[in-house]
mmCIF file of C-alpha atoms and ligand atoms in Angstrom:
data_model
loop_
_atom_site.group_PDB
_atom_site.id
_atom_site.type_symbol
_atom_site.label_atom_id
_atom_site.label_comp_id
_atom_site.label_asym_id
_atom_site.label_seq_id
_atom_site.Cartn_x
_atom_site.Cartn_y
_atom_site.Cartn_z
ATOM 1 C CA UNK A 1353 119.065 128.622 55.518
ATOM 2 C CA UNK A 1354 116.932 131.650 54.402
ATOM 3 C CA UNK A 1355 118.056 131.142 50.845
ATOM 4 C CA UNK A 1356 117.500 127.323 50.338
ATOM 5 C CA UNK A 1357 113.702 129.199 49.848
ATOM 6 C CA UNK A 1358 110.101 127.233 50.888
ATOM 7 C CA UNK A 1359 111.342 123.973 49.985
ATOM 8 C CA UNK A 1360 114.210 123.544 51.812
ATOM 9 C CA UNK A 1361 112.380 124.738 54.738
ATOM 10 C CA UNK A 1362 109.590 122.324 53.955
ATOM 11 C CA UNK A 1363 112.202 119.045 53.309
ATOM 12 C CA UNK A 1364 114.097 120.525 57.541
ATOM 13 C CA UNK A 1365 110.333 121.077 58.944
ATOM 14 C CA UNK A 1366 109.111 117.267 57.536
ATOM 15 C CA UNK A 1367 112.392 115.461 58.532
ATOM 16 C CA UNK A 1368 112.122 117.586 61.997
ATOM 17 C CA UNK A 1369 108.858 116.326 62.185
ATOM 18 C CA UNK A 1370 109.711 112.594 61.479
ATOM 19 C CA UNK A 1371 112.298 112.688 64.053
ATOM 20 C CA UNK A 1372 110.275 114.015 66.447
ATOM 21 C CA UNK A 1373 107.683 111.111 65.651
ATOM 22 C CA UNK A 1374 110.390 108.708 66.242
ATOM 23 C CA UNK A 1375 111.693 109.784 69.633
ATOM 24 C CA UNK A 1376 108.311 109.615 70.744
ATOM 25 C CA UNK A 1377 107.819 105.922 69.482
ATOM 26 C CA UNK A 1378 110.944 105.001 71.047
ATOM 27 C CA UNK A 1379 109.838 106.642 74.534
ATOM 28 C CA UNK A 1380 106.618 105.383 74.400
ATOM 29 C CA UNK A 1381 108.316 101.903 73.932
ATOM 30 C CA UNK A 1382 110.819 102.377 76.662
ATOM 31 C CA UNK A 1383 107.661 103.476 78.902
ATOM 32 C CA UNK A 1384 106.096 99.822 78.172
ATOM 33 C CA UNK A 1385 109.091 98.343 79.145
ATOM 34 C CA UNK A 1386 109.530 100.597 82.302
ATOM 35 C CA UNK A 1387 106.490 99.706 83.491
ATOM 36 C CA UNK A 1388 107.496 95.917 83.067
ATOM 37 C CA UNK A 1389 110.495 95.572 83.821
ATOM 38 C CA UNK A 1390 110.571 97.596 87.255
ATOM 39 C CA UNK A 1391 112.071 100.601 86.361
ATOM 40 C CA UNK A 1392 109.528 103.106 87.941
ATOM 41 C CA UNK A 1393 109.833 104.131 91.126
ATOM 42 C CA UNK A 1394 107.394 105.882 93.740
ATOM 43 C CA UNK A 1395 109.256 108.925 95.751
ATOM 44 C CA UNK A 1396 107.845 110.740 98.687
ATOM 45 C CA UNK A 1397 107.108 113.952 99.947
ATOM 46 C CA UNK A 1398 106.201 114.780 103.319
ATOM 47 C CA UNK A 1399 103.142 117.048 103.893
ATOM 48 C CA UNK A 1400 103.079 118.764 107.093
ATOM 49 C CA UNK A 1401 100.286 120.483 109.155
ATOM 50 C CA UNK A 1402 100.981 123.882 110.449
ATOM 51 C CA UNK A 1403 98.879 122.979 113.778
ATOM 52 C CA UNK A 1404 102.180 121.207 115.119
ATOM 53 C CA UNK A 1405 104.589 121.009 112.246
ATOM 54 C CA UNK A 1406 104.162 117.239 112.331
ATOM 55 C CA UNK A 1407 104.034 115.001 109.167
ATOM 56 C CA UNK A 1408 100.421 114.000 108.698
ATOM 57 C CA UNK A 1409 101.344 112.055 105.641
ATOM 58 C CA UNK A 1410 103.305 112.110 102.111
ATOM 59 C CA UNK A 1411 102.678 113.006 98.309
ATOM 60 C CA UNK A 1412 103.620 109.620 96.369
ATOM 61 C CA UNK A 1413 105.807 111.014 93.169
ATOM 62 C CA UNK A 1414 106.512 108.967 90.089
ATOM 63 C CA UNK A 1415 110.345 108.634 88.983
ATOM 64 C CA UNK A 1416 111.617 106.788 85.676
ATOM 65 C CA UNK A 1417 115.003 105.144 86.541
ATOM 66 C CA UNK A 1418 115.730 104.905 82.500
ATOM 67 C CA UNK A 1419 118.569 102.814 81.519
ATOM 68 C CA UNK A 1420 120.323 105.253 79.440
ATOM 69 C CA UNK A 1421 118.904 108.454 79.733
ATOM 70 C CA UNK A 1422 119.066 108.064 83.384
ATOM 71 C CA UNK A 1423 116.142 109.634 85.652
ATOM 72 C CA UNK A 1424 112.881 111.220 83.628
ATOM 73 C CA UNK A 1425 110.794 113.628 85.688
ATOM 74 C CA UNK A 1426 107.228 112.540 85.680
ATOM 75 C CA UNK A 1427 106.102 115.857 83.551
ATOM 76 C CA UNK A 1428 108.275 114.436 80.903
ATOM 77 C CA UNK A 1429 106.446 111.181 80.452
ATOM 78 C CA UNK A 1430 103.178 111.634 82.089
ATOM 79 C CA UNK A 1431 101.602 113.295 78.331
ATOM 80 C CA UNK A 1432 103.064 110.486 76.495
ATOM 81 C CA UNK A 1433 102.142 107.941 79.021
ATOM 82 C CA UNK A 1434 98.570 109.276 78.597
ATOM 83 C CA UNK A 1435 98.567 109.357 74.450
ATOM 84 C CA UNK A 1436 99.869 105.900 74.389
ATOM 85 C CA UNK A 1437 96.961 104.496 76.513
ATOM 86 C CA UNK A 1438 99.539 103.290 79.369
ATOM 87 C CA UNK A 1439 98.537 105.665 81.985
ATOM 88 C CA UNK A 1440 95.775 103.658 83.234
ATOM 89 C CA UNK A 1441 98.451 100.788 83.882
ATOM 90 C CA UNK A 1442 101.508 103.479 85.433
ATOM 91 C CA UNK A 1443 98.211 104.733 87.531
ATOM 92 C CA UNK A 1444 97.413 101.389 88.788
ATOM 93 C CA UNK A 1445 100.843 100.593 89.543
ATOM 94 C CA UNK A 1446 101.481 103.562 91.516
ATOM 95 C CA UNK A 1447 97.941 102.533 93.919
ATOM 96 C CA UNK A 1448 99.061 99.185 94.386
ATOM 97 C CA UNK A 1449 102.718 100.332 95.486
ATOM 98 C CA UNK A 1450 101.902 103.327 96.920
ATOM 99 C CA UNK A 1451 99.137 101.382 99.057
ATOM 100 C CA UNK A 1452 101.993 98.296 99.799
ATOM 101 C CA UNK A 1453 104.530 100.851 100.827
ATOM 102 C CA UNK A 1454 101.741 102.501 103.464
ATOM 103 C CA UNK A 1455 100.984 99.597 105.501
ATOM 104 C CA UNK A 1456 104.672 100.194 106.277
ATOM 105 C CA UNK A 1457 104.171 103.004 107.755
ATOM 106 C CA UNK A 1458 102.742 104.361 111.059
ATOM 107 C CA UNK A 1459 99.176 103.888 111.140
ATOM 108 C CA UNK A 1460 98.087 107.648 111.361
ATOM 109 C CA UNK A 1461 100.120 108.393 108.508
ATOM 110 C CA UNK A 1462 98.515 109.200 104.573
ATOM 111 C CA UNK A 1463 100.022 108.643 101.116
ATOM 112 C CA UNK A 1464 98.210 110.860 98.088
ATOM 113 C CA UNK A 1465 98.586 109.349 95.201
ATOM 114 C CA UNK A 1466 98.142 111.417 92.114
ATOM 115 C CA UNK A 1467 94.930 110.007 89.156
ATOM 116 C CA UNK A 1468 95.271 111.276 85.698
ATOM 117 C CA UNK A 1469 91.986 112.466 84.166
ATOM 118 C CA UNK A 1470 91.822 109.744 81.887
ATOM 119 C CA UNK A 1471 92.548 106.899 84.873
ATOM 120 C CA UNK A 1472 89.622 108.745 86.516
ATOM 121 C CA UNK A 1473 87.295 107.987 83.433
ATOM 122 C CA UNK A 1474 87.607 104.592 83.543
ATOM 123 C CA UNK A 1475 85.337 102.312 85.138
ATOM 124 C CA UNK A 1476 87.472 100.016 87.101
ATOM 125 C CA UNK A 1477 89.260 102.699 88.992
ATOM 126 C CA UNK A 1478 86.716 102.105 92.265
ATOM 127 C CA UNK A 1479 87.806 98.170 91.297
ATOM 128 C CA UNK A 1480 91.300 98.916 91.485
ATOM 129 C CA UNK A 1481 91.541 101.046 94.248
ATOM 130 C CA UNK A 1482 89.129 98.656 96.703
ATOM 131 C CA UNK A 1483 91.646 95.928 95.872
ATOM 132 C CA UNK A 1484 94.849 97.839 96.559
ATOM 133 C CA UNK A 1485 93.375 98.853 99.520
ATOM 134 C CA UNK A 1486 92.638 95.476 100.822
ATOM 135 C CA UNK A 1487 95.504 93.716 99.351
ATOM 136 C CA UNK A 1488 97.937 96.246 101.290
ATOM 137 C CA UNK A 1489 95.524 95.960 104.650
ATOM 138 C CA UNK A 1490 95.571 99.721 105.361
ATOM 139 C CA UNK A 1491 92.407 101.447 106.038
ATOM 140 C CA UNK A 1492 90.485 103.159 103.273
ATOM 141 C CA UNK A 1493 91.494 106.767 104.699
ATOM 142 C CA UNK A 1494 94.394 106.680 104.557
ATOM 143 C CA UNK A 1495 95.190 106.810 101.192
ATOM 144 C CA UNK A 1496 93.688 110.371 99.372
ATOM 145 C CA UNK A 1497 93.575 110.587 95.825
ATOM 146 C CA UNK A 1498 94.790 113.857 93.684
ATOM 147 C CA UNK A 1499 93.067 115.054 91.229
ATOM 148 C CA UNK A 1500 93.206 118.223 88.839
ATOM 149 C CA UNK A 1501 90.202 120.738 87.860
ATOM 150 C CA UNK A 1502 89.955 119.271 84.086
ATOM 151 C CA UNK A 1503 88.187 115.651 85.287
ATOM 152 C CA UNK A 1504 85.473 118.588 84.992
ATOM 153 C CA UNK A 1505 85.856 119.452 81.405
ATOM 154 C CA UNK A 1506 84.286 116.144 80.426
ATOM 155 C CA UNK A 1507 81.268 116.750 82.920
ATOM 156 C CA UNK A 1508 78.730 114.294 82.654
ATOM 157 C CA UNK A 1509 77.696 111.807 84.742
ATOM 158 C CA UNK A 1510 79.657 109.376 84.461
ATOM 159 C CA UNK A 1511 82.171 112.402 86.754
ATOM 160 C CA UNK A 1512 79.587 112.341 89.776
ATOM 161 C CA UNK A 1513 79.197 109.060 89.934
ATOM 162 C CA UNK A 1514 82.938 108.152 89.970
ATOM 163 C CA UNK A 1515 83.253 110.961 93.089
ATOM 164 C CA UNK A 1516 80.556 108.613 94.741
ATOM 165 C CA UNK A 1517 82.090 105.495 94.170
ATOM 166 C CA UNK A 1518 84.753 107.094 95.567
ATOM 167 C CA UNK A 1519 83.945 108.473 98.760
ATOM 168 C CA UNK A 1520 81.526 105.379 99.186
ATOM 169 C CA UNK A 1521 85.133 103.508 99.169
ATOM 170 C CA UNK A 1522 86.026 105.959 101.730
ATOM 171 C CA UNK A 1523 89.165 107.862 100.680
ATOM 172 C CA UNK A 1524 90.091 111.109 100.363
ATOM 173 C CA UNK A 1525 90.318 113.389 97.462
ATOM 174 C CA UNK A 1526 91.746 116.388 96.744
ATOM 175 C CA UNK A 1527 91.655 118.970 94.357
ATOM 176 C CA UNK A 1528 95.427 119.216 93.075
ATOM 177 C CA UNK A 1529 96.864 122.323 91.348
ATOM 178 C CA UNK A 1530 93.784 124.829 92.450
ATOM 179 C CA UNK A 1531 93.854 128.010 90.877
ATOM 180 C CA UNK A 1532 95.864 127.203 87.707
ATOM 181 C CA UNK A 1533 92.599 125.552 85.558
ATOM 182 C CA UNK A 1534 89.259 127.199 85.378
ATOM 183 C CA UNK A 1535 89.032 126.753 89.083
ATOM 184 C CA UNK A 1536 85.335 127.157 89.124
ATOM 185 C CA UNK A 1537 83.510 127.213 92.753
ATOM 186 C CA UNK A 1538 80.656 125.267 90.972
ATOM 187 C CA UNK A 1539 83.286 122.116 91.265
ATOM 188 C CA UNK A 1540 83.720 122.924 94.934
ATOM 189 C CA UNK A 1541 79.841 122.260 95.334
ATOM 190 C CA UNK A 1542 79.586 119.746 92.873
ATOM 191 C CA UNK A 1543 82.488 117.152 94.454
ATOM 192 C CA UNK A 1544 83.384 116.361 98.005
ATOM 193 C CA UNK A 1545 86.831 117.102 97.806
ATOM 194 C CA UNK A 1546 88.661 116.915 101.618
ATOM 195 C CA UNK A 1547 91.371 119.015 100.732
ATOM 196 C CA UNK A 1548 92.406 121.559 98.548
ATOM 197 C CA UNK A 1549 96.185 122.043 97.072
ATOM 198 C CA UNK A 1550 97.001 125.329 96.080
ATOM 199 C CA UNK A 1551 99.441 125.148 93.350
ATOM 200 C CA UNK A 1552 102.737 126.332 94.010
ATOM 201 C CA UNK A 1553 102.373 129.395 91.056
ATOM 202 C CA UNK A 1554 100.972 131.022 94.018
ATOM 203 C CA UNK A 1555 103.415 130.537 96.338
ATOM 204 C CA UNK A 1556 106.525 131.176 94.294
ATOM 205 C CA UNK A 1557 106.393 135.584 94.284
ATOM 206 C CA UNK A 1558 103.855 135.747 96.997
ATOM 207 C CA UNK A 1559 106.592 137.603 99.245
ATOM 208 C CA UNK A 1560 106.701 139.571 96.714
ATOM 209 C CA UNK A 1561 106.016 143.372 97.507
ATOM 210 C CA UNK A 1562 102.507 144.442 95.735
ATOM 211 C CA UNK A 1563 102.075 140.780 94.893
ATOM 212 C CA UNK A 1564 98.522 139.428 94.856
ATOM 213 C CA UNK A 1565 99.211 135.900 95.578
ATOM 214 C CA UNK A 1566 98.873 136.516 99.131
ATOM 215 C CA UNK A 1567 95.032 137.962 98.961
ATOM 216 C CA UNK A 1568 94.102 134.730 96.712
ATOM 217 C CA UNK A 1569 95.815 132.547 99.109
ATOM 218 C CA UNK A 1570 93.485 133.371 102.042
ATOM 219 C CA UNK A 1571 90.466 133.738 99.816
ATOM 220 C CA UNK A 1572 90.966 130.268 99.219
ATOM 221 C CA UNK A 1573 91.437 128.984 102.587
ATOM 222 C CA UNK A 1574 88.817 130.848 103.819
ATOM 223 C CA UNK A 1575 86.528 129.508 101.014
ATOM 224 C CA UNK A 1576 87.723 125.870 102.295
ATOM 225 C CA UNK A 1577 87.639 125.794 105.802
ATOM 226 C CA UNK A 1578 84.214 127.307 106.119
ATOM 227 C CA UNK A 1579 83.685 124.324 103.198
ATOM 228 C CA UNK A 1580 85.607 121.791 105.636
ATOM 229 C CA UNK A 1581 88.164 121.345 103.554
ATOM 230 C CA UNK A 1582 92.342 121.443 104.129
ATOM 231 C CA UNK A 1583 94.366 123.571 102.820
ATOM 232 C CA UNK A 1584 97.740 122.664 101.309
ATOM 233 C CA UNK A 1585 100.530 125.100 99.943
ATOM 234 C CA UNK A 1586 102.113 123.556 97.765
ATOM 235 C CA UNK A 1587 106.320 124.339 96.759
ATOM 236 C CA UNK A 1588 106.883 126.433 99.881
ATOM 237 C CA UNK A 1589 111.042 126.994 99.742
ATOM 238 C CA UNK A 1590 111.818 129.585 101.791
ATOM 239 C CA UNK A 1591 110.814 130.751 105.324
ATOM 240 C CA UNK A 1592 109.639 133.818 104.133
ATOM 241 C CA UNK A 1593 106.992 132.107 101.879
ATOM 242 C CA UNK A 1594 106.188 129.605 105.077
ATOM 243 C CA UNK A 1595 105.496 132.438 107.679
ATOM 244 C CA UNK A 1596 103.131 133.774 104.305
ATOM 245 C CA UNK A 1597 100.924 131.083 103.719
ATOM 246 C CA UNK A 1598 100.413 130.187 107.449
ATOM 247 C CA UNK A 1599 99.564 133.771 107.884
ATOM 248 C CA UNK A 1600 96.944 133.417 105.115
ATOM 249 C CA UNK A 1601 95.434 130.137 106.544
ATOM 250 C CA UNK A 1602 96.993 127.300 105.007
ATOM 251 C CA UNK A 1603 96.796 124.122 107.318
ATOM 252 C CA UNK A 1604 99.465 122.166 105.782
ATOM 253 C CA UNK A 1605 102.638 122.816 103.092
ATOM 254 C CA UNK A 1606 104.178 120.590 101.158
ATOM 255 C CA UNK A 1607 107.938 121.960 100.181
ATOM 256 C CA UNK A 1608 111.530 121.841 99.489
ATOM 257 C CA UNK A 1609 111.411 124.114 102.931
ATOM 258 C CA UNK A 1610 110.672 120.459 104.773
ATOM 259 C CA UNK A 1611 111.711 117.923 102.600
ATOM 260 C CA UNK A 1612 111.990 117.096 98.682
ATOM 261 C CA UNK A 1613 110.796 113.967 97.900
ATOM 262 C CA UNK A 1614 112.333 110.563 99.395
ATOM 263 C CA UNK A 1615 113.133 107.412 98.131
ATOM 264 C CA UNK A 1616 110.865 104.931 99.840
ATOM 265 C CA UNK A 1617 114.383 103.609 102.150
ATOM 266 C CA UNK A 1618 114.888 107.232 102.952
ATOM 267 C CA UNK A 1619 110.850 108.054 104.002
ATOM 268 C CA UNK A 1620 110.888 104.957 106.217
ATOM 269 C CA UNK A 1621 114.387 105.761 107.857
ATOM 270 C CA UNK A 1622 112.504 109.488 108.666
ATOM 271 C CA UNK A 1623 109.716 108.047 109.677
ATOM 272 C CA UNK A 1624 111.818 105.975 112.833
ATOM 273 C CA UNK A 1625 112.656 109.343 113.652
ATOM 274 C CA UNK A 1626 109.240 110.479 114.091
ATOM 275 C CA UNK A 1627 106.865 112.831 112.683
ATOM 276 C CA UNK A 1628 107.902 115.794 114.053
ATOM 277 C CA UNK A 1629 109.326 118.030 111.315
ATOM 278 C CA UNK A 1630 111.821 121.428 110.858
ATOM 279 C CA UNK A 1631 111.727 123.642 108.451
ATOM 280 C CA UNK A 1632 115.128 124.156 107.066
ATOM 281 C CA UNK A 1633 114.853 126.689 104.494
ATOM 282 C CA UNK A 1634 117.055 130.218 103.356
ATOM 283 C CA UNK A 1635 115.183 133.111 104.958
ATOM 284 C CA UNK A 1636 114.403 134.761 101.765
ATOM 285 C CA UNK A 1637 116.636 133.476 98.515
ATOM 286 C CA UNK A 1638 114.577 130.648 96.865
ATOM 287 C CA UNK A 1639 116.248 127.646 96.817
ATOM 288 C CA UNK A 1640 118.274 126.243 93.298
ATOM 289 C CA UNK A 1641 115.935 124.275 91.124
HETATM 290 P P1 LIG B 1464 101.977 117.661 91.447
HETATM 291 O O1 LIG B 1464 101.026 116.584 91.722
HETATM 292 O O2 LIG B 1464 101.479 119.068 91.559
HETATM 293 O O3 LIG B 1464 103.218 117.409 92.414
HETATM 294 C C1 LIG B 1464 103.978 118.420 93.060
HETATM 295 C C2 LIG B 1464 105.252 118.699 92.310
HETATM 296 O O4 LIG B 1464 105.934 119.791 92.937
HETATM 297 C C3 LIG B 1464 106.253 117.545 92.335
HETATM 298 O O5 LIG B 1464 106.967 117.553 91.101
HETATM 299 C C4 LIG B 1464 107.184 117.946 93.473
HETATM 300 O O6 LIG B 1464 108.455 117.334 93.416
HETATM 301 C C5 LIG B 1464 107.268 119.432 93.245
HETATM 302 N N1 LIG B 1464 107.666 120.168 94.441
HETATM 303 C C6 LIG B 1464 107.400 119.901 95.733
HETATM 304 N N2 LIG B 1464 107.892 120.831 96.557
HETATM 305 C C7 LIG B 1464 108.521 121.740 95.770
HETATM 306 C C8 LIG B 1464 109.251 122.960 96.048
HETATM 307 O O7 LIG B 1464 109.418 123.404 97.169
HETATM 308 N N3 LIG B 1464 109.724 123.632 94.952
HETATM 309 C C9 LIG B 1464 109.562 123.172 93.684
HETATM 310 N N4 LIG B 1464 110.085 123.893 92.689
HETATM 311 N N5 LIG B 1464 108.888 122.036 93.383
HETATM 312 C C10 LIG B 1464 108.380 121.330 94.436
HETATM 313 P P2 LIG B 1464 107.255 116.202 90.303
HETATM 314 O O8 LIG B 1464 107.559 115.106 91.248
HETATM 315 O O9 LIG B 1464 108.267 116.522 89.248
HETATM 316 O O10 LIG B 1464 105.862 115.865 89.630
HETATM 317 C C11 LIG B 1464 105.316 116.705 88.644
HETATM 318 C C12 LIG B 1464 103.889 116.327 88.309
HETATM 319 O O11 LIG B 1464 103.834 115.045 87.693
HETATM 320 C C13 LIG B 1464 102.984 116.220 89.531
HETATM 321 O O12 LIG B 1464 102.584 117.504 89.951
HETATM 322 C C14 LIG B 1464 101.859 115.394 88.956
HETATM 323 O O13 LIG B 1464 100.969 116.199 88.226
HETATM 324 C C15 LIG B 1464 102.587 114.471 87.992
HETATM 325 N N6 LIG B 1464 102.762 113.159 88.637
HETATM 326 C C16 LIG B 1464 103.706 112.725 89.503
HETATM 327 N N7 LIG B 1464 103.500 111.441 89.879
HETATM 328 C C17 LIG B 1464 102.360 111.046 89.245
HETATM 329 C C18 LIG B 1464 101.590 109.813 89.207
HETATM 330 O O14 LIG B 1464 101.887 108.811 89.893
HETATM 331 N N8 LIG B 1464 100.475 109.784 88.405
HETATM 332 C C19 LIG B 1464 100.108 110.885 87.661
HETATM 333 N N9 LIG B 1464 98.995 110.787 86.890
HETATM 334 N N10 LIG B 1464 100.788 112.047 87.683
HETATM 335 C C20 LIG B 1464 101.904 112.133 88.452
HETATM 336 MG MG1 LIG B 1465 99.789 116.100 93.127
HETATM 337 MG MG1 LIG B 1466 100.057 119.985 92.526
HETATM 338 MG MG1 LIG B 1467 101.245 119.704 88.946
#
């Protein structure tokens, strides 16, 4: 290759380029039709509270059922779903069902459901989320909406007043992913977030010896319960990382330790069970990916 010189290189990089355009078309194509034809699907993960180890309510996870590439983890179609101007749709869709799918639930039970940045810009997301609510009957708490550090980066305005819409509405909102974005404490003032989730980059190597994880772990629950706020740990897999972060003040994990996420059948046949949950991870090994 080295001796077909800049030319060649330039002819491989362009068609490299063009076929790289074209998958993307093609995805973002199959993503319209996804959407249509019924091919998403809304998985759940239990969240659990270290008070009692009881399920106090479930992370709502997007899966792509695709006809011929099979299943497509939300990180790989999330960023195109967002350049193509479809996440506001995909966003909606997930409220709607994840909202539908609570009121079959137990009544003390919460779904999160997880707002892009861009769905949180626009102005009918207090719209959308009223009618959900009151479409599916279920009470205004108990659905909680996720949402990451960089709704900050465009600060203006227009970011308050959607947090006020919000909470007028009366759900909950957390602050997903803390601690991998700027994680200012100005946005812990500035928005009245009920819970914070502490991304799992923390969790994974906090047993760790000489690790540092642990020390920012409790300076963040510390931080939020003298705020008011939960705590979740997020991708706790083994034991050794559950006795850690309920050491260091977390007052609920979300993990492969308790439960990946469900189908909607299977969270509703472990719900008939009851809430109470057992952690079933390796002591110290983390689990396969
Ligand atoms: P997230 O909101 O931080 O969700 C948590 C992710 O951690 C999920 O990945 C979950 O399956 C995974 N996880 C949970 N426990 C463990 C564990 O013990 N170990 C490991 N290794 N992973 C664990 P998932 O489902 O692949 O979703 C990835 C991201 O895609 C989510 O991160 C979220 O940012 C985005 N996403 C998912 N559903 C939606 C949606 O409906 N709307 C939007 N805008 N984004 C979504
Ligand atoms: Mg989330
Ligand atoms: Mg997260
Ligand atoms: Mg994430």
């Amino acid at each position: 290759a080295a001796k077909d010189g800049g030319r060649g290189r330039y002819h491989f990089y362009s068609n490299d380029l063009h076929a790289e355009a074209e998958a993307r078309a093609q995805l973002e194509e199959d993503l319209r039709d996804a959407i249509t034809k019924g091919d998403m699907e809304l998985f759940y993960q239990p969240v659990v509270s270290m008070e009692n180890e009881q399920i106090t309510g479930f992370e709502a996870l997007l899966r792509w059922q695709h006809p011929v590439k099979g299943w497509i983890p939300p990180d790989r179609f999330i960023g195109t779903a967002e350049d193509a101007g479809l996440i506001t749709q995909l966003g909606e869709w997930a409220l709607r069902t994840a909202c539908m799918d609570l009121a079959c639930m137990p009544p003390e039970v919460r779904v999160a459901v997880n707002v892009s940045p861009l769905q949180f810009s626009s102005p009918q997301l207090p719209a959308v989320v009223t009618q959900a609510i009151a479409r599916a009957g279920i009470r205004p708490d108990q659905l909680e909406l996720e949402i990451t550090e960089s709704v900050f980066l465009s600060d203006d305005e227009g970011t308050e007043a959607m947090f006020k819409a919000l909470k007028r509405i009366g759900v909950r909102l957390a602050l997903d992913d803390f601690g991998t974005g700027y994680s200012s404490l100005g946005y812990l003032k500035k928005a009245p977030f009920d819970k914070i989730k502490i991304d799992q980059s923390f969790v994974h190597g906090a047993t760790q010896p000489g690790s540092r994880n642990g020390a920012i772990i409790a300076s963040i629950t510390s931080l939020a319960k003298a705020l008011g706020m939960e705590t979740t740990a997020e991708g706790v897999e083994t034991m050794d990382e559950l006795e850690l972060v309920r050491r260091h003040g977390c007052s609920h994990v979300q993990g492969y330790i308790y439960e990946r996420p469900l189908t909607k059948e299977a969270t509703l046949a472990r719900l008939k069970q009851g809430l109470q949950a057992e952690a079933k991870g390796p002591r110290s090994a983390r689990a396969p990916r």
